[in-house]
Amino acid sequence: MRFEHETLPQRVYFGSGGAADAVGAEAARLGAARVMVIASASGAGPAEKITARVPVVVRHDEAVTHVPVAAAERARAAATAHAVDLLVSVGGGAATGLAKAVALTTGIPIVAVPTTYAGSEATSVWGLTEGARKTTGSDPRVLPRAIVYDASLTLSLPVPMSVASGLNALAHCVDSFWAPRTDPVDRALAGEGIRALAAGLPAVVADPGGLDGREQVLYAAYLSALAFSSAGSGLHHRICHVLGGRYGLPHAQAHAVVLPYVLAFNAPAAPEAERGIAGAFGAASAVEGLRRLRSAVDAPVALRDHGFREADVEDAVPAVLEAVPAGNPRPVTAEDVRRMLRAAWQGADPLTAA
């Protein structure tokens, strides 16, 4: 066994009901005197409560999915105008992503408070969308200095969105088994993430107001992001970045729908990874384990339900081919992409598209 693995420097607070205390403690530890709070318009109220104990000089509630360049520029300008020395993001991937866009050009540290299972808070990956193209990269400046995980903040997340967001975390885990830089540590983190998601997501569906299931899913989201940040972006995520940036598809739902098609496509060419994924699910095969979980939580089924048109399939093929990562377990042709996207558009059996 021989590999190199980099562990990212980050403090993690995990505990239900303790977000405000943890954010206050971390702001004090960092010596923050001028804090900018970043949230979405719908998340501004909770964000105000969570940051009541820190010296806020500006509240910015323009976080939107896929981080348009124009939104990033407005947030950067606000941070500069108010001489901000700490960013606190409260919300899902949109809020974290906007904070990262500010940190990318300013170096201002971030404390992230996730309210979904997106996982962006635990990675050094940033993404910006301009026109119909989403650009991503990795930079240590965008890695939040600290994460505050408080499962009680996810209680307001509706069950369908909880399921989609949790399956997005699952996609991080699955991709990490064969992504370009994967190693045994990444696969161990991803396997534990799959196990926790397979237990936690059905519990969230069965008891939306309970914390046990949501804590399991939030824990898994963190593990999945650690694995993904180290292993890199695999075929699944490259496809979904095209779908999100080019067609404006909702991030979590796109990941939830596309995952079974990429898994069915890659698994036969990666038997060791397939066995690891299957074992984490406690299933006879990886595809069967994912099918069983999706059935239990009533997962999103078809891209056509989320804004992707049949006419978009052909347009997307060359963009996806251009984004295919080196070292994918199986060569990817235009016909492969076309078949997967068409099947995902209509919600067909993934095995028929593999």
mmCIF file of C-alpha atoms in Angstrom:
data_model
loop_
_atom_site.group_PDB
_atom_site.id
_atom_site.type_symbol
_atom_site.label_atom_id
_atom_site.label_comp_id
_atom_site.label_asym_id
_atom_site.label_seq_id
_atom_site.Cartn_x
_atom_site.Cartn_y
_atom_site.Cartn_z
ATOM 1 C CA MET A 1 0.000 0.000 0.000
ATOM 2 C CA ARG A 2 1.407 3.370 -0.985
ATOM 3 C CA PHE A 3 -0.416 6.711 -1.165
ATOM 4 C CA GLU A 4 -0.312 10.382 -0.204
ATOM 5 C CA HIS A 5 -3.186 11.943 1.701
ATOM 6 C CA GLU A 6 -3.537 15.568 2.793
ATOM 7 C CA THR A 7 -5.704 16.373 5.812
ATOM 8 C CA LEU A 8 -7.210 19.852 5.616
ATOM 9 C CA PRO A 9 -6.752 22.214 8.612
ATOM 10 C CA GLN A 10 -10.186 22.946 10.024
ATOM 11 C CA ARG A 11 -11.966 23.102 13.374
ATOM 12 C CA VAL A 12 -15.303 21.271 13.631
ATOM 13 C CA TYR A 13 -18.029 21.879 16.222
ATOM 14 C CA PHE A 14 -20.801 19.262 16.251
ATOM 15 C CA GLY A 15 -23.751 19.472 18.612
ATOM 16 C CA SER A 16 -27.459 20.088 18.344
ATOM 17 C CA GLY A 17 -28.657 23.398 19.770
ATOM 18 C CA GLY A 18 -25.228 24.953 20.204
ATOM 19 C CA ALA A 19 -24.746 26.981 17.021
ATOM 20 C CA ALA A 20 -24.917 30.491 18.502
ATOM 21 C CA ASP A 21 -22.444 29.655 21.282
ATOM 22 C CA ALA A 22 -20.033 27.965 18.894
ATOM 23 C CA VAL A 23 -20.119 30.808 16.363
ATOM 24 C CA GLY A 24 -19.496 33.325 19.126
ATOM 25 C CA ALA A 25 -16.602 31.289 20.501
ATOM 26 C CA GLU A 26 -15.002 30.893 17.097
ATOM 27 C CA ALA A 27 -15.347 34.579 16.224
ATOM 28 C CA ALA A 28 -13.644 35.442 19.519
ATOM 29 C CA ARG A 29 -10.890 32.883 18.909
ATOM 30 C CA LEU A 30 -10.187 34.454 15.515
ATOM 31 C CA GLY A 31 -10.215 37.967 17.006
ATOM 32 C CA ALA A 32 -12.995 39.108 14.669
ATOM 33 C CA ALA A 33 -14.181 42.700 15.073
ATOM 34 C CA ARG A 34 -16.064 43.262 11.793
ATOM 35 C CA VAL A 35 -18.192 40.317 10.695
ATOM 36 C CA MET A 36 -20.119 39.872 7.476
ATOM 37 C CA VAL A 37 -23.000 37.389 7.649
ATOM 38 C CA ILE A 38 -23.886 35.688 4.359
ATOM 39 C CA ALA A 39 -27.220 33.912 3.909
ATOM 40 C CA SER A 40 -30.067 33.569 1.455
ATOM 41 C CA ALA A 41 -33.095 35.849 1.687
ATOM 42 C CA SER A 42 -35.127 33.015 3.228
ATOM 43 C CA GLY A 43 -32.366 32.208 5.705
ATOM 44 C CA ALA A 44 -31.752 35.749 6.915
ATOM 45 C CA GLY A 45 -33.919 35.352 10.017
ATOM 46 C CA PRO A 46 -32.224 32.228 11.400
ATOM 47 C CA ALA A 47 -28.834 33.685 10.500
ATOM 48 C CA GLU A 48 -29.544 36.763 12.617
ATOM 49 C CA LYS A 49 -30.273 34.608 15.666
ATOM 50 C CA ILE A 50 -27.219 32.424 15.174
ATOM 51 C CA THR A 51 -24.895 35.443 14.881
ATOM 52 C CA ALA A 52 -26.441 37.542 17.657
ATOM 53 C CA ARG A 53 -23.265 37.246 19.761
ATOM 54 C CA VAL A 54 -20.729 38.394 17.164
ATOM 55 C CA PRO A 55 -19.819 41.943 16.023
ATOM 56 C CA VAL A 56 -21.761 42.057 12.746
ATOM 57 C CA VAL A 57 -21.189 45.093 10.502
ATOM 58 C CA VAL A 58 -23.062 43.888 7.422
ATOM 59 C CA ARG A 59 -25.669 41.229 6.654
ATOM 60 C CA HIS A 60 -25.691 40.080 3.038
ATOM 61 C CA ASP A 61 -28.669 37.939 1.994
ATOM 62 C CA GLU A 62 -28.081 37.480 -1.757
ATOM 63 C CA ALA A 63 -26.890 33.865 -1.709
ATOM 64 C CA VAL A 64 -28.289 31.954 -4.694
ATOM 65 C CA THR A 65 -27.475 28.558 -6.144
ATOM 66 C CA HIS A 66 -24.448 28.064 -8.442
ATOM 67 C CA VAL A 67 -22.967 31.470 -7.342
ATOM 68 C CA PRO A 68 -23.339 33.772 -10.357
ATOM 69 C CA VAL A 69 -20.254 35.922 -10.949
ATOM 70 C CA ALA A 70 -22.293 39.127 -10.597
ATOM 71 C CA ALA A 71 -23.513 38.034 -7.143
ATOM 72 C CA ALA A 72 -19.948 37.242 -6.112
ATOM 73 C CA GLU A 73 -18.775 40.677 -7.195
ATOM 74 C CA ARG A 74 -21.503 42.405 -5.169
ATOM 75 C CA ALA A 75 -20.597 40.398 -2.076
ATOM 76 C CA ARG A 76 -16.891 41.164 -2.503
ATOM 77 C CA ALA A 77 -17.670 44.854 -2.830
ATOM 78 C CA ALA A 78 -19.754 44.786 0.358
ATOM 79 C CA ALA A 79 -16.966 43.038 2.276
ATOM 80 C CA THR A 80 -14.428 45.610 1.119
ATOM 81 C CA ALA A 81 -16.692 48.589 1.828
ATOM 82 C CA HIS A 82 -17.231 47.428 5.420
ATOM 83 C CA ALA A 83 -13.612 46.390 6.083
ATOM 84 C CA VAL A 84 -14.780 42.891 7.032
ATOM 85 C CA ASP A 85 -12.365 40.598 8.896
ATOM 86 C CA LEU A 86 -14.563 37.465 9.196
ATOM 87 C CA LEU A 87 -17.257 35.867 7.040
ATOM 88 C CA VAL A 88 -19.987 33.783 8.671
ATOM 89 C CA SER A 89 -22.060 31.805 6.178
ATOM 90 C CA VAL A 90 -25.385 30.385 7.355
ATOM 91 C CA GLY A 91 -27.334 28.122 5.024
ATOM 92 C CA GLY A 92 -26.791 25.536 2.322
ATOM 93 C CA GLY A 93 -24.299 25.322 -0.497
ATOM 94 C CA ALA A 94 -25.364 28.668 -1.934
ATOM 95 C CA ALA A 95 -24.407 30.596 1.222
ATOM 96 C CA THR A 96 -21.157 28.683 1.670
ATOM 97 C CA GLY A 97 -20.347 29.101 -2.014
ATOM 98 C CA LEU A 98 -20.863 32.863 -1.915
ATOM 99 C CA ALA A 99 -18.642 33.164 1.168
ATOM 100 C CA LYS A 100 -15.994 31.152 -0.674
ATOM 101 C CA ALA A 101 -16.218 33.506 -3.648
ATOM 102 C CA VAL A 102 -15.433 36.416 -1.330
ATOM 103 C CA ALA A 103 -12.605 34.559 0.395
ATOM 104 C CA LEU A 104 -11.096 33.554 -2.950
ATOM 105 C CA THR A 105 -10.160 37.141 -3.790
ATOM 106 C CA THR A 106 -9.848 38.671 -0.317
ATOM 107 C CA GLY A 107 -8.451 35.926 1.905
ATOM 108 C CA ILE A 108 -11.015 36.770 4.624
ATOM 109 C CA PRO A 109 -11.539 33.676 6.832
ATOM 110 C CA ILE A 110 -14.885 31.860 6.924
ATOM 111 C CA VAL A 111 -16.886 30.235 9.693
ATOM 112 C CA ALA A 112 -19.543 28.060 8.037
ATOM 113 C CA VAL A 113 -22.858 27.080 9.612
ATOM 114 C CA PRO A 114 -24.538 24.551 7.289
ATOM 115 C CA THR A 115 -28.304 24.094 7.365
ATOM 116 C CA THR A 116 -28.395 21.423 4.631
ATOM 117 C CA TYR A 117 -26.242 18.396 3.814
ATOM 118 C CA ALA A 118 -24.381 19.994 0.885
ATOM 119 C CA GLY A 119 -20.884 19.420 2.305
ATOM 120 C CA SER A 120 -19.254 22.435 0.632
ATOM 121 C CA GLU A 121 -18.202 23.735 4.046
ATOM 122 C CA ALA A 122 -15.620 20.960 4.443
ATOM 123 C CA THR A 123 -13.874 21.424 1.084
ATOM 124 C CA SER A 124 -11.455 23.838 -0.533
ATOM 125 C CA VAL A 125 -13.485 23.681 -3.765
ATOM 126 C CA TRP A 126 -15.116 26.840 -5.134
ATOM 127 C CA GLY A 127 -17.537 27.302 -8.023
ATOM 128 C CA LEU A 128 -18.765 30.278 -10.046
ATOM 129 C CA THR A 129 -21.290 30.465 -12.864
ATOM 130 C CA GLU A 130 -21.182 32.966 -15.721
ATOM 131 C CA GLY A 131 -23.593 32.713 -18.601
ATOM 132 C CA ALA A 132 -24.204 29.007 -19.124
ATOM 133 C CA ARG A 133 -20.850 27.799 -17.818
ATOM 134 C CA LYS A 134 -19.915 26.755 -14.297
ATOM 135 C CA THR A 135 -16.222 26.982 -13.422
ATOM 136 C CA THR A 136 -14.777 25.202 -10.389
ATOM 137 C CA GLY A 137 -11.379 25.144 -8.752
ATOM 138 C CA SER A 138 -9.597 24.453 -5.496
ATOM 139 C CA ASP A 139 -7.847 27.017 -3.321
ATOM 140 C CA PRO A 140 -6.844 26.835 0.374
ATOM 141 C CA ARG A 141 -8.145 30.375 0.942
ATOM 142 C CA VAL A 142 -11.762 29.229 0.541
ATOM 143 C CA LEU A 143 -11.635 26.410 3.081
ATOM 144 C CA PRO A 144 -13.650 27.584 6.118
ATOM 145 C CA ARG A 145 -11.508 27.894 9.241
ATOM 146 C CA ALA A 146 -14.307 26.315 11.247
ATOM 147 C CA ILE A 147 -17.609 24.512 10.726
ATOM 148 C CA VAL A 148 -20.485 24.632 13.188
ATOM 149 C CA TYR A 149 -22.749 21.617 12.735
ATOM 150 C CA ASP A 150 -26.074 21.885 14.559
ATOM 151 C CA ALA A 151 -28.661 19.336 13.413
ATOM 152 C CA SER A 152 -31.494 21.359 14.954
ATOM 153 C CA LEU A 153 -30.926 23.914 12.172
ATOM 154 C CA THR A 154 -31.940 21.289 9.601
ATOM 155 C CA LEU A 155 -35.340 20.598 11.190
ATOM 156 C CA SER A 156 -36.987 23.215 8.980
ATOM 157 C CA LEU A 157 -35.610 21.549 5.845
ATOM 158 C CA PRO A 158 -38.599 19.776 4.236
ATOM 159 C CA VAL A 159 -38.324 16.021 3.856
ATOM 160 C CA PRO A 160 -38.057 16.042 0.014
ATOM 161 C CA MET A 161 -35.234 18.585 0.167
ATOM 162 C CA SER A 162 -33.585 16.656 3.019
ATOM 163 C CA VAL A 163 -33.650 13.544 0.850
ATOM 164 C CA ALA A 164 -32.217 15.311 -2.205
ATOM 165 C CA SER A 165 -29.518 17.027 -0.155
ATOM 166 C CA GLY A 166 -28.613 13.762 1.583
ATOM 167 C CA LEU A 167 -28.347 11.988 -1.763
ATOM 168 C CA ASN A 168 -26.035 14.769 -2.911
ATOM 169 C CA ALA A 169 -23.801 13.812 0.030
ATOM 170 C CA LEU A 170 -24.120 10.185 -1.028
ATOM 171 C CA ALA A 171 -22.894 11.173 -4.485
ATOM 172 C CA HIS A 172 -19.777 12.649 -2.874
ATOM 173 C CA CYS A 173 -19.170 9.282 -1.224
ATOM 174 C CA VAL A 174 -19.725 7.177 -4.333
ATOM 175 C CA ASP A 175 -17.581 9.422 -6.538
ATOM 176 C CA SER A 176 -14.799 9.275 -3.931
ATOM 177 C CA PHE A 177 -14.373 5.544 -4.524
ATOM 178 C CA TRP A 178 -12.980 6.165 -8.047
ATOM 179 C CA ALA A 179 -12.246 9.885 -8.355
ATOM 180 C CA PRO A 180 -8.859 10.989 -9.789
ATOM 181 C CA ARG A 181 -6.966 11.333 -6.468
ATOM 182 C CA THR A 182 -8.736 8.716 -4.348
ATOM 183 C CA ASP A 183 -6.800 6.801 -1.697
ATOM 184 C CA PRO A 184 -7.626 4.309 1.088
ATOM 185 C CA VAL A 185 -8.399 7.095 3.573
ATOM 186 C CA ASP A 186 -10.897 8.674 1.185
ATOM 187 C CA ARG A 187 -12.581 5.326 0.607
ATOM 188 C CA ALA A 188 -12.786 4.656 4.352
ATOM 189 C CA LEU A 189 -14.431 8.045 4.962
ATOM 190 C CA ALA A 190 -16.783 7.519 2.027
ATOM 191 C CA GLY A 191 -17.764 4.043 3.178
ATOM 192 C CA GLU A 192 -18.668 5.273 6.658
ATOM 193 C CA GLY A 193 -20.571 8.145 5.047
ATOM 194 C CA ILE A 194 -22.633 5.713 2.965
ATOM 195 C CA ARG A 195 -23.374 3.604 6.044
ATOM 196 C CA ALA A 196 -24.547 6.635 8.034
ATOM 197 C CA LEU A 197 -26.664 7.970 5.160
ATOM 198 C CA ALA A 198 -28.295 4.579 4.609
ATOM 199 C CA ALA A 199 -29.326 4.638 8.280
ATOM 200 C CA GLY A 200 -30.028 8.343 8.692
ATOM 201 C CA LEU A 201 -32.062 9.261 5.609
ATOM 202 C CA PRO A 202 -34.858 6.724 6.229
ATOM 203 C CA ALA A 203 -34.953 7.928 9.839
ATOM 204 C CA VAL A 204 -35.428 11.539 8.672
ATOM 205 C CA VAL A 205 -38.289 10.440 6.415
ATOM 206 C CA ALA A 206 -39.909 8.419 9.205
ATOM 207 C CA ASP A 207 -39.486 11.129 11.869
ATOM 208 C CA PRO A 208 -38.829 14.563 10.297
ATOM 209 C CA GLY A 209 -38.875 16.290 13.675
ATOM 210 C CA GLY A 210 -36.391 13.932 15.306
ATOM 211 C CA LEU A 211 -32.731 14.759 15.708
ATOM 212 C CA ASP A 212 -31.221 11.264 15.602
ATOM 213 C CA GLY A 213 -31.638 10.746 11.869
ATOM 214 C CA ARG A 214 -30.656 14.307 11.041
ATOM 215 C CA GLU A 215 -27.503 14.043 13.134
ATOM 216 C CA GLN A 216 -26.537 10.866 11.252
ATOM 217 C CA VAL A 217 -27.062 12.561 7.902
ATOM 218 C CA LEU A 218 -25.166 15.703 8.955
ATOM 219 C CA TYR A 219 -22.274 13.560 10.233
ATOM 220 C CA ALA A 220 -22.282 11.684 6.920
ATOM 221 C CA ALA A 221 -22.340 14.922 4.939
ATOM 222 C CA TYR A 222 -19.145 15.998 6.690
ATOM 223 C CA LEU A 223 -17.412 12.676 6.017
ATOM 224 C CA SER A 224 -18.545 12.708 2.402
ATOM 225 C CA ALA A 225 -17.132 16.188 1.873
ATOM 226 C CA LEU A 226 -13.790 15.256 3.433
ATOM 227 C CA ALA A 227 -13.518 12.302 1.080
ATOM 228 C CA PHE A 228 -14.614 14.319 -1.944
ATOM 229 C CA SER A 229 -12.270 17.224 -1.221
ATOM 230 C CA SER A 230 -9.302 14.847 -1.169
ATOM 231 C CA ALA A 231 -10.342 12.422 -3.913
ATOM 232 C CA GLY A 232 -11.406 15.051 -6.419
ATOM 233 C CA SER A 233 -14.342 15.373 -8.760
ATOM 234 C CA GLY A 234 -15.384 12.183 -10.533
ATOM 235 C CA LEU A 235 -17.657 11.567 -13.504
ATOM 236 C CA HIS A 236 -20.874 12.064 -11.564
ATOM 237 C CA HIS A 237 -19.956 15.531 -10.359
ATOM 238 C CA ARG A 238 -18.624 16.593 -13.742
ATOM 239 C CA ILE A 239 -21.977 15.703 -15.304
ATOM 240 C CA CYS A 240 -23.922 17.551 -12.620
ATOM 241 C CA HIS A 241 -21.773 20.670 -12.906
ATOM 242 C CA VAL A 242 -22.699 20.819 -16.586
ATOM 243 C CA LEU A 243 -26.386 20.330 -15.773
ATOM 244 C CA GLY A 244 -26.358 22.980 -13.080
ATOM 245 C CA GLY A 245 -24.262 25.616 -14.799
ATOM 246 C CA ARG A 246 -25.650 25.200 -18.315
ATOM 247 C CA TYR A 247 -29.329 24.574 -17.601
ATOM 248 C CA GLY A 248 -29.842 25.963 -14.099
ATOM 249 C CA LEU A 249 -30.979 22.638 -12.626
ATOM 250 C CA PRO A 250 -31.319 22.571 -8.833
ATOM 251 C CA HIS A 251 -28.081 21.236 -7.398
ATOM 252 C CA ALA A 252 -29.261 18.591 -4.934
ATOM 253 C CA GLN A 253 -32.032 17.197 -7.115
ATOM 254 C CA ALA A 254 -29.751 16.867 -10.138
ATOM 255 C CA HIS A 255 -27.233 14.903 -8.081
ATOM 256 C CA ALA A 256 -29.943 12.709 -6.611
ATOM 257 C CA VAL A 257 -31.305 11.795 -10.048
ATOM 258 C CA VAL A 258 -28.016 11.274 -11.915
ATOM 259 C CA LEU A 259 -26.216 9.180 -9.275
ATOM 260 C CA PRO A 260 -27.738 5.742 -10.049
ATOM 261 C CA TYR A 261 -26.894 6.087 -13.751
ATOM 262 C CA VAL A 262 -23.228 6.863 -13.145
ATOM 263 C CA LEU A 263 -22.999 4.121 -10.517
ATOM 264 C CA ALA A 264 -24.488 1.547 -12.888
ATOM 265 C CA PHE A 265 -22.120 2.727 -15.640
ATOM 266 C CA ASN A 266 -18.869 2.692 -13.637
ATOM 267 C CA ALA A 267 -19.410 -0.171 -11.172
ATOM 268 C CA PRO A 268 -18.713 -3.087 -13.555
ATOM 269 C CA ALA A 269 -15.340 -1.558 -14.454
ATOM 270 C CA ALA A 270 -14.313 -0.964 -10.812
ATOM 271 C CA PRO A 271 -14.971 -4.230 -8.949
ATOM 272 C CA GLU A 272 -13.000 -3.317 -5.799
ATOM 273 C CA ALA A 273 -14.830 0.007 -5.461
ATOM 274 C CA GLU A 274 -18.128 -1.706 -6.213
ATOM 275 C CA ARG A 275 -17.575 -4.181 -3.384
ATOM 276 C CA GLY A 276 -16.712 -1.350 -0.996
ATOM 277 C CA ILE A 277 -19.877 0.587 -1.852
ATOM 278 C CA ALA A 278 -22.031 -2.543 -1.637
ATOM 279 C CA GLY A 279 -20.526 -3.423 1.741
ATOM 280 C CA ALA A 280 -21.223 0.063 3.088
ATOM 281 C CA PHE A 281 -24.857 -0.319 2.045
ATOM 282 C CA GLY A 282 -24.981 -3.833 3.478
ATOM 283 C CA ALA A 283 -26.256 -5.023 0.102
ATOM 284 C CA ALA A 284 -25.372 -7.697 -2.433
ATOM 285 C CA SER A 285 -24.350 -5.040 -4.961
ATOM 286 C CA ALA A 286 -23.758 -1.293 -5.035
ATOM 287 C CA VAL A 287 -26.592 -0.728 -7.495
ATOM 288 C CA GLU A 288 -29.002 -2.759 -5.356
ATOM 289 C CA GLY A 289 -27.965 -0.909 -2.187
ATOM 290 C CA LEU A 290 -28.599 2.463 -3.797
ATOM 291 C CA ARG A 291 -31.894 1.261 -5.311
ATOM 292 C CA ARG A 292 -33.077 0.068 -1.899
ATOM 293 C CA LEU A 293 -32.220 3.361 -0.210
ATOM 294 C CA ARG A 294 -33.802 5.473 -2.955
ATOM 295 C CA SER A 295 -36.984 3.432 -2.722
ATOM 296 C CA ALA A 296 -37.110 3.831 1.060
ATOM 297 C CA VAL A 297 -36.861 7.631 0.913
ATOM 298 C CA ASP A 298 -38.902 8.324 -2.252
ATOM 299 C CA ALA A 299 -35.924 9.871 -4.055
ATOM 300 C CA PRO A 300 -36.206 12.239 -7.058
ATOM 301 C CA VAL A 301 -36.513 10.114 -10.193
ATOM 302 C CA ALA A 302 -36.227 12.090 -13.437
ATOM 303 C CA LEU A 303 -34.417 15.194 -14.649
ATOM 304 C CA ARG A 304 -37.501 16.236 -16.625
ATOM 305 C CA ASP A 305 -39.190 16.909 -13.267
ATOM 306 C CA HIS A 306 -36.534 19.538 -12.471
ATOM 307 C CA GLY A 307 -36.298 21.633 -15.629
ATOM 308 C CA PHE A 308 -34.170 19.521 -17.974
ATOM 309 C CA ARG A 309 -35.777 19.175 -21.411
ATOM 310 C CA GLU A 310 -35.434 16.251 -23.782
ATOM 311 C CA ALA A 311 -34.034 18.693 -26.348
ATOM 312 C CA ASP A 312 -31.220 19.536 -23.901
ATOM 313 C CA VAL A 313 -29.796 16.019 -24.032
ATOM 314 C CA GLU A 314 -28.015 16.415 -27.347
ATOM 315 C CA ASP A 315 -26.759 19.885 -26.443
ATOM 316 C CA ALA A 316 -25.263 18.592 -23.184
ATOM 317 C CA VAL A 317 -23.318 15.679 -24.677
ATOM 318 C CA PRO A 318 -20.208 17.592 -25.910
ATOM 319 C CA ALA A 319 -20.054 19.691 -22.723
ATOM 320 C CA VAL A 320 -20.078 16.551 -20.560
ATOM 321 C CA LEU A 321 -17.486 14.810 -22.754
ATOM 322 C CA GLU A 322 -15.190 17.800 -22.360
ATOM 323 C CA ALA A 323 -15.508 17.547 -18.582
ATOM 324 C CA VAL A 324 -14.929 13.777 -18.172
ATOM 325 C CA PRO A 325 -12.096 13.319 -15.633
ATOM 326 C CA ALA A 326 -8.921 11.467 -16.478
ATOM 327 C CA GLY A 327 -8.778 7.943 -15.104
ATOM 328 C CA ASN A 328 -12.506 7.241 -14.982
ATOM 329 C CA PRO A 329 -12.838 3.472 -14.455
ATOM 330 C CA ARG A 330 -14.449 3.115 -17.873
ATOM 331 C CA PRO A 331 -13.912 5.053 -21.114
ATOM 332 C CA VAL A 332 -16.767 7.445 -21.824
ATOM 333 C CA THR A 333 -18.085 7.977 -25.345
ATOM 334 C CA ALA A 334 -20.633 10.422 -26.724
ATOM 335 C CA GLU A 335 -23.124 7.575 -27.011
ATOM 336 C CA ASP A 336 -22.544 6.632 -23.352
ATOM 337 C CA VAL A 337 -23.297 10.200 -22.248
ATOM 338 C CA ARG A 338 -26.323 10.418 -24.512
ATOM 339 C CA ARG A 339 -27.712 7.152 -23.157
ATOM 340 C CA MET A 340 -27.195 8.122 -19.506
ATOM 341 C CA LEU A 341 -28.690 11.596 -19.913
ATOM 342 C CA ARG A 342 -31.690 10.351 -21.837
ATOM 343 C CA ALA A 343 -32.355 7.664 -19.234
ATOM 344 C CA ALA A 344 -31.951 10.192 -16.408
ATOM 345 C CA TRP A 345 -34.261 12.612 -18.213
ATOM 346 C CA GLN A 346 -37.060 10.064 -18.313
ATOM 347 C CA GLY A 347 -36.243 8.218 -15.063
ATOM 348 C CA ALA A 348 -35.571 4.857 -16.746
ATOM 349 C CA ASP A 349 -34.037 1.812 -15.058
ATOM 350 C CA PRO A 350 -30.302 2.676 -14.576
ATOM 351 C CA LEU A 351 -29.187 -0.814 -15.619
ATOM 352 C CA THR A 352 -30.735 -0.369 -19.047
ATOM 353 C CA ALA A 353 -28.580 2.738 -19.599
ATOM 354 C CA ALA A 354 -25.273 1.195 -18.445
#
